mmCIF file of C-alpha atoms and ligand atoms in Angstrom:
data_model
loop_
_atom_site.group_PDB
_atom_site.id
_atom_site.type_symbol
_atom_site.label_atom_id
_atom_site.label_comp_id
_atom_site.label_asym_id
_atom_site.label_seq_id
_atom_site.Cartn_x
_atom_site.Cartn_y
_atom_site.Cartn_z
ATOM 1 C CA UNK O 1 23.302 22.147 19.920
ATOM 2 C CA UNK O 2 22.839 18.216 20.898
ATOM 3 C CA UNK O 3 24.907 17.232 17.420
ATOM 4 C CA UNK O 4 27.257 19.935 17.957
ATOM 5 C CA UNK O 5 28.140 18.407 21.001
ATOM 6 C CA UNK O 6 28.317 15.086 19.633
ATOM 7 C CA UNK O 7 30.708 16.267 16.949
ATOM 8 C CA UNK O 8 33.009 17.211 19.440
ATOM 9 C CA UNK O 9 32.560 14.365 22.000
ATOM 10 C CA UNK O 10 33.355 12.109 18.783
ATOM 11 C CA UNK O 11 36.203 13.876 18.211
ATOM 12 C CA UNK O 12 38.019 14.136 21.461
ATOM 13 C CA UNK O 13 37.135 10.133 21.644
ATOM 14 C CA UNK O 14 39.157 9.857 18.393
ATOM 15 C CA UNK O 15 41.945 12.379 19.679
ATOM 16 C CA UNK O 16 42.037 10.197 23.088
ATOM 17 C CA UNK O 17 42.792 7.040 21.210
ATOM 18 C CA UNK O 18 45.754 8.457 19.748
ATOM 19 C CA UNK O 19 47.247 9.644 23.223
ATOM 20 C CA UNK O 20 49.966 7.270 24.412
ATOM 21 C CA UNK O 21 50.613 9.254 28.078
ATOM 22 C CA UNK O 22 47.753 7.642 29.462
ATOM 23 C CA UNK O 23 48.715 7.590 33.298
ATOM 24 C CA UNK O 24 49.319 4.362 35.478
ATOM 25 C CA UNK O 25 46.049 2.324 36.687
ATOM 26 C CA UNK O 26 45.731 2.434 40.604
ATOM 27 C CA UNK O 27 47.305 -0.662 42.472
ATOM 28 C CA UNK O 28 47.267 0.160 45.840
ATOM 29 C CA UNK O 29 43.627 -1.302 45.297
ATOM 30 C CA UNK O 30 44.554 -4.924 44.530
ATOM 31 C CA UNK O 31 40.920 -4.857 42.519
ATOM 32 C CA UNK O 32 41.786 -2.006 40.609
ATOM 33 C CA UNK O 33 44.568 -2.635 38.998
ATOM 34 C CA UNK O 34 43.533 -5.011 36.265
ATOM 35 C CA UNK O 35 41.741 -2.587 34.558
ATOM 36 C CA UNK O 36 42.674 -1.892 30.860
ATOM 37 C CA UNK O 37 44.092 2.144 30.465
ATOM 38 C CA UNK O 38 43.053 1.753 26.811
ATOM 39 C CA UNK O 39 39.386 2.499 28.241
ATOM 40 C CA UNK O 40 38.217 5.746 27.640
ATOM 41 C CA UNK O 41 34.556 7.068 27.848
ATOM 42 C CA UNK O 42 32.723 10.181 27.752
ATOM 43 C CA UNK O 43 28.837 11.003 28.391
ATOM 44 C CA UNK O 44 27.772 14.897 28.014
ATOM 45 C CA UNK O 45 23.835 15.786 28.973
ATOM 46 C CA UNK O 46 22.945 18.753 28.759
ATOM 47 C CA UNK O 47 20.397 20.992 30.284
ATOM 48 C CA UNK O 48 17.774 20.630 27.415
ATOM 49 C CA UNK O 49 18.267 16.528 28.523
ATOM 50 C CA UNK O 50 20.207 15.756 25.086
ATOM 51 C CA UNK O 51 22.790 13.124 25.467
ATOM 52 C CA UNK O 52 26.157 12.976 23.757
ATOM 53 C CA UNK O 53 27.893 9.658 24.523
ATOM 54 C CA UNK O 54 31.619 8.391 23.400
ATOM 55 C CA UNK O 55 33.285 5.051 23.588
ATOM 56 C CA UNK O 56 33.068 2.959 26.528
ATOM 57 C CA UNK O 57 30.344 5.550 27.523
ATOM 58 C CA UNK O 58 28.331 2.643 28.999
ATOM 59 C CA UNK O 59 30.622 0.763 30.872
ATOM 60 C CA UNK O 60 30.266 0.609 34.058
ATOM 61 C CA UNK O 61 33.569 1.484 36.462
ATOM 62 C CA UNK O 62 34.544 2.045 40.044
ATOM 63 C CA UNK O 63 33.698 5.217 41.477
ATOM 64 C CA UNK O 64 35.663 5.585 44.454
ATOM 65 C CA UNK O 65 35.989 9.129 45.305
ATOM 66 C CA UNK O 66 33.285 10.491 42.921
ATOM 67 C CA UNK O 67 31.239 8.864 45.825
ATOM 68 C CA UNK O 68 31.873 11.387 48.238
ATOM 69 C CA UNK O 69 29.855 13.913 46.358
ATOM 70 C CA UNK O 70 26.498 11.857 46.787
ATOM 71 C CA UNK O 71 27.776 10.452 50.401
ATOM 72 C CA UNK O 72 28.136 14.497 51.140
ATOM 73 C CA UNK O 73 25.095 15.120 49.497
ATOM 74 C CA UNK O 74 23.310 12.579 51.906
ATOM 75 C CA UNK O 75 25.228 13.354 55.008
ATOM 76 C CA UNK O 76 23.843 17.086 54.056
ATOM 77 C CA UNK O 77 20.393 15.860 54.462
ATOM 78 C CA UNK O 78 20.522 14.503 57.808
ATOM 79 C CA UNK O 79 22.236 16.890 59.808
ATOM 80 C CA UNK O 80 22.572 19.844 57.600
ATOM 81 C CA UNK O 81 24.970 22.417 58.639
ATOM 82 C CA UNK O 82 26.024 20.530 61.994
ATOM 83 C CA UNK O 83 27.885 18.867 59.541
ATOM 84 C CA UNK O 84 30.956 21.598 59.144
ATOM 85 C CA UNK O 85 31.725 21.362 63.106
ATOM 86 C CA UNK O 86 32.812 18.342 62.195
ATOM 87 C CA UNK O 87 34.191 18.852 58.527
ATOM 88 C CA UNK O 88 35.727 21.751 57.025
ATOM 89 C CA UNK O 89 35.459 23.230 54.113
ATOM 90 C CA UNK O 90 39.222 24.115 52.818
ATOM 91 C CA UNK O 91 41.301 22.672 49.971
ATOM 92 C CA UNK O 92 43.838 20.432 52.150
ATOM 93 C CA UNK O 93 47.151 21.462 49.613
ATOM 94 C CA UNK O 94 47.744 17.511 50.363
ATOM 95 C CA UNK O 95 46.947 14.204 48.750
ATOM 96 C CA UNK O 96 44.084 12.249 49.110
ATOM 97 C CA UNK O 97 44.783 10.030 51.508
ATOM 98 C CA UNK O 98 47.123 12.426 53.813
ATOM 99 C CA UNK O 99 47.246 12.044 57.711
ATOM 100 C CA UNK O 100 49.700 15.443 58.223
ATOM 101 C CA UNK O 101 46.981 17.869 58.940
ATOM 102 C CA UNK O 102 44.893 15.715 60.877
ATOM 103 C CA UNK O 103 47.164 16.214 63.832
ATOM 104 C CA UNK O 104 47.612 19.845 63.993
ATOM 105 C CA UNK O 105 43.869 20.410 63.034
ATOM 106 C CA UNK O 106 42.869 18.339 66.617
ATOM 107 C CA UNK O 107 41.178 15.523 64.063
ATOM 108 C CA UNK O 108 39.020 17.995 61.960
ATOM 109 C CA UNK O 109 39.706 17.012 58.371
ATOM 110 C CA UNK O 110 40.041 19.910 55.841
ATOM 111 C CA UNK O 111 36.987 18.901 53.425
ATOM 112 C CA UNK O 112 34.458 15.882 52.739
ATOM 113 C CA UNK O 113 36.242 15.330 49.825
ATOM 114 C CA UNK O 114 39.743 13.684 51.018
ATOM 115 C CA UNK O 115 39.547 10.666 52.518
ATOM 116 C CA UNK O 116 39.915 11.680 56.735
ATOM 117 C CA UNK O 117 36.384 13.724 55.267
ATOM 118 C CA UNK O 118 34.554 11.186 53.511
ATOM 119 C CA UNK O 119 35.087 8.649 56.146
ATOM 120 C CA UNK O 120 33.983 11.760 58.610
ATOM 121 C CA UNK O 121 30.810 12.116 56.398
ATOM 122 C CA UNK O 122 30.189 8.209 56.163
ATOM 123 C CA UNK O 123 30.088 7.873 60.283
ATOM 124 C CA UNK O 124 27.595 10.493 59.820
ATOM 125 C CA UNK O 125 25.682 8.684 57.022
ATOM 126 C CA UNK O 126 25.686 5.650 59.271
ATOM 127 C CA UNK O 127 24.264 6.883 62.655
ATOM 128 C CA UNK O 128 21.472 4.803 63.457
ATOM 129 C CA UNK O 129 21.914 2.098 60.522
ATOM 130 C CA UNK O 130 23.505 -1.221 60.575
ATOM 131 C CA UNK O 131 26.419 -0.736 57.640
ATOM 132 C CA UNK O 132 24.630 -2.506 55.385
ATOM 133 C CA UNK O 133 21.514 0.081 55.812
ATOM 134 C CA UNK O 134 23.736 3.129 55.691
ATOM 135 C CA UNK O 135 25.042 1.365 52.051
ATOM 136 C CA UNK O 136 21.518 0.511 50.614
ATOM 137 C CA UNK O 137 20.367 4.210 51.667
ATOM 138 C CA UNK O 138 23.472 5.326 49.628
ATOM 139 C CA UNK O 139 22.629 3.258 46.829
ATOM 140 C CA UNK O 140 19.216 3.963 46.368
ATOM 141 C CA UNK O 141 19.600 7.509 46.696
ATOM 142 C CA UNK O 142 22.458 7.108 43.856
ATOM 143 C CA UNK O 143 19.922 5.073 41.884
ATOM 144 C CA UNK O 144 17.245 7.583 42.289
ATOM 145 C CA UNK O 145 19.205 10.750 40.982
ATOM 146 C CA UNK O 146 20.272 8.502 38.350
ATOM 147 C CA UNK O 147 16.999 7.250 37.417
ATOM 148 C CA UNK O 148 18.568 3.960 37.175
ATOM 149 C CA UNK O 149 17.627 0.451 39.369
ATOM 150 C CA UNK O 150 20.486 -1.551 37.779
ATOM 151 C CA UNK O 151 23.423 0.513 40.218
ATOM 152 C CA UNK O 152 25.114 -1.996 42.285
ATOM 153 C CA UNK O 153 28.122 -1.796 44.793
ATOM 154 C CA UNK O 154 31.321 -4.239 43.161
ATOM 155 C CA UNK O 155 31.757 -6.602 46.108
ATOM 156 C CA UNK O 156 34.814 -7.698 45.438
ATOM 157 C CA UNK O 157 36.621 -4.045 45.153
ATOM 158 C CA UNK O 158 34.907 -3.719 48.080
ATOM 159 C CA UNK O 159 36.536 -7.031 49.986
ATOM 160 C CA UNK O 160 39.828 -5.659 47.980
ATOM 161 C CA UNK O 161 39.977 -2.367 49.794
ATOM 162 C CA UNK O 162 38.512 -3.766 53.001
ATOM 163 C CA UNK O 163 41.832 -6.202 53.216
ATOM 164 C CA UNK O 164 44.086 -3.449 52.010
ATOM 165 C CA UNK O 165 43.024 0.045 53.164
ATOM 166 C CA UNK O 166 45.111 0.541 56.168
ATOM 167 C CA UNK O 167 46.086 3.688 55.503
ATOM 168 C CA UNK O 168 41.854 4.714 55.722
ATOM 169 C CA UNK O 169 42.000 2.233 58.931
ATOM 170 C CA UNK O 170 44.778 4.509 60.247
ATOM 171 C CA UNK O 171 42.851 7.936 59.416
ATOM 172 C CA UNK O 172 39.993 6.837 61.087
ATOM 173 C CA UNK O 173 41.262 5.593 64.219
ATOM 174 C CA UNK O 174 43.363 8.803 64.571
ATOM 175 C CA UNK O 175 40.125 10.659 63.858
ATOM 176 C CA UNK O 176 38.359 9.013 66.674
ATOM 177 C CA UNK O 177 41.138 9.448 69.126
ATOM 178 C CA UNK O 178 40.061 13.231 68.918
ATOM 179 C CA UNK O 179 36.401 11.922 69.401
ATOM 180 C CA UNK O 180 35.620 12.750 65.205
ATOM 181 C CA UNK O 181 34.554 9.274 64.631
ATOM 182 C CA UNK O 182 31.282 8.237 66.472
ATOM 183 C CA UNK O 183 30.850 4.682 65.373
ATOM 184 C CA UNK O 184 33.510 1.684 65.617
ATOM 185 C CA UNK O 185 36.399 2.141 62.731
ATOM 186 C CA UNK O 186 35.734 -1.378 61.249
ATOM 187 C CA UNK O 187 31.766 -0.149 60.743
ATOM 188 C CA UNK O 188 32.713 3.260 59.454
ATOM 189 C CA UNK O 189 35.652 2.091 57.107
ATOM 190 C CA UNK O 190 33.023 -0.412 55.858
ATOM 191 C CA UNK O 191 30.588 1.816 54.738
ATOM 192 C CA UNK O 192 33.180 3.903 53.031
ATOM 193 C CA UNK O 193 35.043 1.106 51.286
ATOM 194 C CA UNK O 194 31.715 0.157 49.669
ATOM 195 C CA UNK O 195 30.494 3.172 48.642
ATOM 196 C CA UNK O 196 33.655 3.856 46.565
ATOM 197 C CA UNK O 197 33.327 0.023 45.577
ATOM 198 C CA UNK O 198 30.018 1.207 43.609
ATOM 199 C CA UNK O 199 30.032 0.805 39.741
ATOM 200 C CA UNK O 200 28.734 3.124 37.647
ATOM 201 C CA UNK O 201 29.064 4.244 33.607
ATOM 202 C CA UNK O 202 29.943 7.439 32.758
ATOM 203 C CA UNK O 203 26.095 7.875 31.553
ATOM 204 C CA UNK O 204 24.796 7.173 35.219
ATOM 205 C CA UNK O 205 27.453 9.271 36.501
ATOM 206 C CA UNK O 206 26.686 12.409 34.135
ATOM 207 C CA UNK O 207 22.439 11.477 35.005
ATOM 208 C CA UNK O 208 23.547 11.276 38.781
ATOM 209 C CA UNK O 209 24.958 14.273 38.019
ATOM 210 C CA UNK O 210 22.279 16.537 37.160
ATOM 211 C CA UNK O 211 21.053 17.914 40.269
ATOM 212 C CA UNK O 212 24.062 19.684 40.510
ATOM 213 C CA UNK O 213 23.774 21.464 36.958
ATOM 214 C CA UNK O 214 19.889 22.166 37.398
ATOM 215 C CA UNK O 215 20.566 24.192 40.861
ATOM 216 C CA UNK O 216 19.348 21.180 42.813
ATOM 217 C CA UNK O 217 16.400 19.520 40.812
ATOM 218 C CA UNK O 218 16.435 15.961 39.445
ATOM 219 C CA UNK O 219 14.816 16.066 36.142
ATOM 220 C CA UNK O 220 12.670 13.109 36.469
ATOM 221 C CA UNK O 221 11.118 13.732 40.313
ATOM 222 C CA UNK O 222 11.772 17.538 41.252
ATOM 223 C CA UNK O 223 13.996 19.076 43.693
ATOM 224 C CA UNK O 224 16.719 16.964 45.862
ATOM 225 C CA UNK O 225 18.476 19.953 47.648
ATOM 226 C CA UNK O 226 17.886 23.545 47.742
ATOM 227 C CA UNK O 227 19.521 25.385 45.039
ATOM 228 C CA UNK O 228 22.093 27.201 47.929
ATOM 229 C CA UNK O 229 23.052 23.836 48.982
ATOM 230 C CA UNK O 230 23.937 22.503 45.240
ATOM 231 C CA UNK O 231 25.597 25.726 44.975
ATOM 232 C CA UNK O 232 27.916 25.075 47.688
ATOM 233 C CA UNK O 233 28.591 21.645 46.825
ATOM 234 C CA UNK O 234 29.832 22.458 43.449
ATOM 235 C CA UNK O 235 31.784 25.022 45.346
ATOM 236 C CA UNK O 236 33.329 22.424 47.090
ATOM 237 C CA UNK O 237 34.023 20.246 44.040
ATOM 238 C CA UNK O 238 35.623 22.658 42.479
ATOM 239 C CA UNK O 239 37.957 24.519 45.468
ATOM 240 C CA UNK O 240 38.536 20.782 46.754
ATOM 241 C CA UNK O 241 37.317 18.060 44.426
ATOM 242 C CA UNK O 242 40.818 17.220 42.940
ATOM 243 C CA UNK O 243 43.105 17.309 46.264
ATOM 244 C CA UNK O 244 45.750 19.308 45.933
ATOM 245 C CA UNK O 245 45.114 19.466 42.078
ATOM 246 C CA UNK O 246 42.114 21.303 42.548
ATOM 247 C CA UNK O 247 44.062 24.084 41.325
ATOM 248 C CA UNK O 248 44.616 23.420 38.638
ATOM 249 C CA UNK O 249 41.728 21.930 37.233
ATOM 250 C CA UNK O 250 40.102 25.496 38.170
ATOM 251 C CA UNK O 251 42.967 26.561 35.263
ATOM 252 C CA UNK O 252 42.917 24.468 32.972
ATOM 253 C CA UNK O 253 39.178 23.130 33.048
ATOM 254 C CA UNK O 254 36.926 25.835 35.260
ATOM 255 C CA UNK O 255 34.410 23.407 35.798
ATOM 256 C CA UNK O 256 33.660 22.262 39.596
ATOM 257 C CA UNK O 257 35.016 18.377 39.659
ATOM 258 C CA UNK O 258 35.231 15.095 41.821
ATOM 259 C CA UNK O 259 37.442 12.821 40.530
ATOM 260 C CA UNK O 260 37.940 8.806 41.684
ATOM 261 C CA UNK O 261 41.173 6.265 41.114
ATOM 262 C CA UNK O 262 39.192 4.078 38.931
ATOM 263 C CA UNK O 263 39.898 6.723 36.347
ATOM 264 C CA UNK O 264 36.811 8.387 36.273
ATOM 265 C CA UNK O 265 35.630 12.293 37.114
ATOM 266 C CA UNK O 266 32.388 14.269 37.355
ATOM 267 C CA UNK O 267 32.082 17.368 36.034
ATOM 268 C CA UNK O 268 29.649 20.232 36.052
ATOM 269 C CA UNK O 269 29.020 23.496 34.319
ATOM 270 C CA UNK O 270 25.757 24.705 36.141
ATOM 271 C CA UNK O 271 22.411 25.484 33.556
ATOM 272 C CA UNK O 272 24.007 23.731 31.062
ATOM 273 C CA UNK O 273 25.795 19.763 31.785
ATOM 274 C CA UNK O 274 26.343 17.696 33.356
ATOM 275 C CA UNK O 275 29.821 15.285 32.205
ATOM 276 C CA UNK O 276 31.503 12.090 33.225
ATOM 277 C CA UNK O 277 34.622 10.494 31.953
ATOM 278 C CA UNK O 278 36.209 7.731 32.647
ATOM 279 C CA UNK O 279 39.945 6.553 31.792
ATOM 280 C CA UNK O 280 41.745 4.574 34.440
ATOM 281 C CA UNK O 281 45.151 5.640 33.990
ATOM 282 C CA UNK O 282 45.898 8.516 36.556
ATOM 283 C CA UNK O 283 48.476 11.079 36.872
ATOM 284 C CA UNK O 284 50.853 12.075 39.712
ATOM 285 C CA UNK O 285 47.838 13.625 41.773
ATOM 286 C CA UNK O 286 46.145 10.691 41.019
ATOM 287 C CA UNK O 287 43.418 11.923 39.188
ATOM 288 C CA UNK O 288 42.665 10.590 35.290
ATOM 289 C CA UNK O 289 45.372 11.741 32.852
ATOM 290 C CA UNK O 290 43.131 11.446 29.936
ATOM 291 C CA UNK O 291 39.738 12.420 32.169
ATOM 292 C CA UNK O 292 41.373 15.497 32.547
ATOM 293 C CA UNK O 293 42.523 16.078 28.954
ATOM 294 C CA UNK O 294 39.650 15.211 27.465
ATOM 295 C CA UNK O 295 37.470 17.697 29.997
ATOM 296 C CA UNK O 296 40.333 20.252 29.016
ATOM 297 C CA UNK O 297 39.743 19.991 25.370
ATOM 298 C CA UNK O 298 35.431 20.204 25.747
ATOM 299 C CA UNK O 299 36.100 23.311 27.951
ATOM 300 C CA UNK O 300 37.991 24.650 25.022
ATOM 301 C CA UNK O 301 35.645 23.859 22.009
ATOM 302 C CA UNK O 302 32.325 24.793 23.997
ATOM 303 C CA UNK O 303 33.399 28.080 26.188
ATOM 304 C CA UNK O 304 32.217 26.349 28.792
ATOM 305 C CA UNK O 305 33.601 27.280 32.224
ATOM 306 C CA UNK O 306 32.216 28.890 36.063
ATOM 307 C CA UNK O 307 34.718 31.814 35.661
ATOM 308 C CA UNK O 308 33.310 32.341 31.874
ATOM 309 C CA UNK O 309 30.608 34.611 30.092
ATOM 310 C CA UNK O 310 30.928 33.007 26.631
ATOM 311 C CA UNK O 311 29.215 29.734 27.511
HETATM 312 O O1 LIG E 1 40.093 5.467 49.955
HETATM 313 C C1 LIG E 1 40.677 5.325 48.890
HETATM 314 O O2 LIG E 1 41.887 5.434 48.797
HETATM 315 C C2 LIG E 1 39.840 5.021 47.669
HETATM 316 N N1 LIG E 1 38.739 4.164 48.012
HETATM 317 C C3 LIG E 1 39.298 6.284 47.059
HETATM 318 C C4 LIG E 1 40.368 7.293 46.727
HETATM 319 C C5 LIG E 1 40.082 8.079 45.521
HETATM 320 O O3 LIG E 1 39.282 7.738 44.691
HETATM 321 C C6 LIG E 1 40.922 9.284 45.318
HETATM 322 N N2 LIG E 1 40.586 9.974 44.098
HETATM 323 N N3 LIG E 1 41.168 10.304 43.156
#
């Protein structure tokens, strides 16, 4: 099974390569958009624990919106279900970084996953920190599921996106005019800016990732949620975890999904992997145009899939 795997993570590497529609690297992120779109990495572990990695496997990226799972995850943890008074739990049909529901839905954003949500979730994950707590929490839980001390946040994406982000500035002082936002914007926004400034390879992603594949147990230290609550988060990752391309990755791919702008996306196919790939050229939605061709092509040569029997 492992070298089967293998096999085909080696080959979808090789068929990556040869794509030339590889997307367009993020700029709105001044500290993104130096990154090379010839990158392209792949890490599979499966259930068993066997490891199939593929080129730049090991490098270490920006995470940005794959953050929002283990923000959500932590958020989760304090407050449980209080949490959805103040969330919802609907695809949003809208981009990422949309304001146009905010106003109709009296400063409620649709999920944790676009960015009015995350920036919801992070005031939660901050109540009664300093930032800079609320950050090292985040971290160390991240480090923890991965089994992996050397996780750091990339200060200077996160100064990048501090000076630039005023469109997550704007969503979270419109948030707070409806009383959504507890803490000041400038301490929220900070907390969010550097938990998508943390750097991680697709190998810690995919080992971060296996709580949600094992129905809430981390492999190394036992159980991190309850098996409902990793349920619903995958739920959530794959109704909501590619904006309003969640759709169709639920086509095409079947796998529940959070995707970032540094190119890189988590995927899961619970009781049997956990995935990450990273390339940074994104497509329209502004999810990774190869990410998502590459999970495309695994779901195809392994049956795997939620909506499938064959896996
Ligand atoms: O807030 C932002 O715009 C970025 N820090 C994160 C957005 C993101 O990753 C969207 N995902 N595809």
């Amino acid at each position: 099974m492992a070298a089967q795997i293998q096999e085909i993570v080696d080959e979808i590497v090789a068929a990556m390569a040869q794509e030339s529609e590889r997307g367009d690297v993020a700029t709105y992120i001044p500290g993104l958009a130096n990154v090379s779109p010839a990158h392209f990495g792949m890490a599979v572990i499966g259930a068993d624990g066997s490891v199939a990695l593929g080129g730049d496997a090991e490098q270490p990226f920006s995470i940005q919106s794959i953050s929002k799972v283990f923000a959500l995850t932590m958020a989760l943890g304090k407050v449980g279900d209080q949490l959805w008074r103040r969330v919802g739990r609907e695809p949003s049909g809208n981009a990422f970084n949309s304001i146009v529901q905010l106003e109709a839905e009296h400063g409620i954003p649709r999920n944790p996953f676009i960015n009015a949500g995350a920036i919801v979730v992070a005031d939660v994950n901050l109540s009664g920190h300093m930032p800079r707590e609320a950050i090292g929490e985040l971290i160390r839980f991240i480090r923890f599921l991965a089994d992996d001390e050397t996780i750091v946040v990339d200060d200077a994406i996160a100064r990048s996106e501090t000076e630039t982000g005023f469109r997550n500035v704007a969503l979270a002082n419109y948030m707070r005019a409806f009383g959504n936002i507890r803490h000041s914007v400038e301490l929220v926004t900070g907390v969010y800016f550097h938990q998508c400034a943390i750097s991680m390879s697709c190998l810690q992603l995919a080992r971060a990732g296996r709580y949600l594949m094992l129905d809430g147990l981390q492999p190394e230290a036992g159980r991190v949620v309850s098996a409902r609550r990793a349920r619903r988060i995958n739920a959530l990752m794959l109704t909501c975890g590619h904006y309003d391309a969640s759709g169709d990755f639920a086509f095409r791919i079947g796998m529940p999904g959070k995707s970032g702008v540094g190119g890189g996306i988590l995927a899961v196919v619970p009781g049997k992997a956990s995935i990450a790939v990273w390339s940074p050229g994104l497509n329209a939605s502004g999810n990774s145009q190869l990410g998502t061709l590459a999970l495309e092509r695994l779901a195809q040569a392994t049956g795997w899939s939620v909506f499938s029997a064959r896996a």
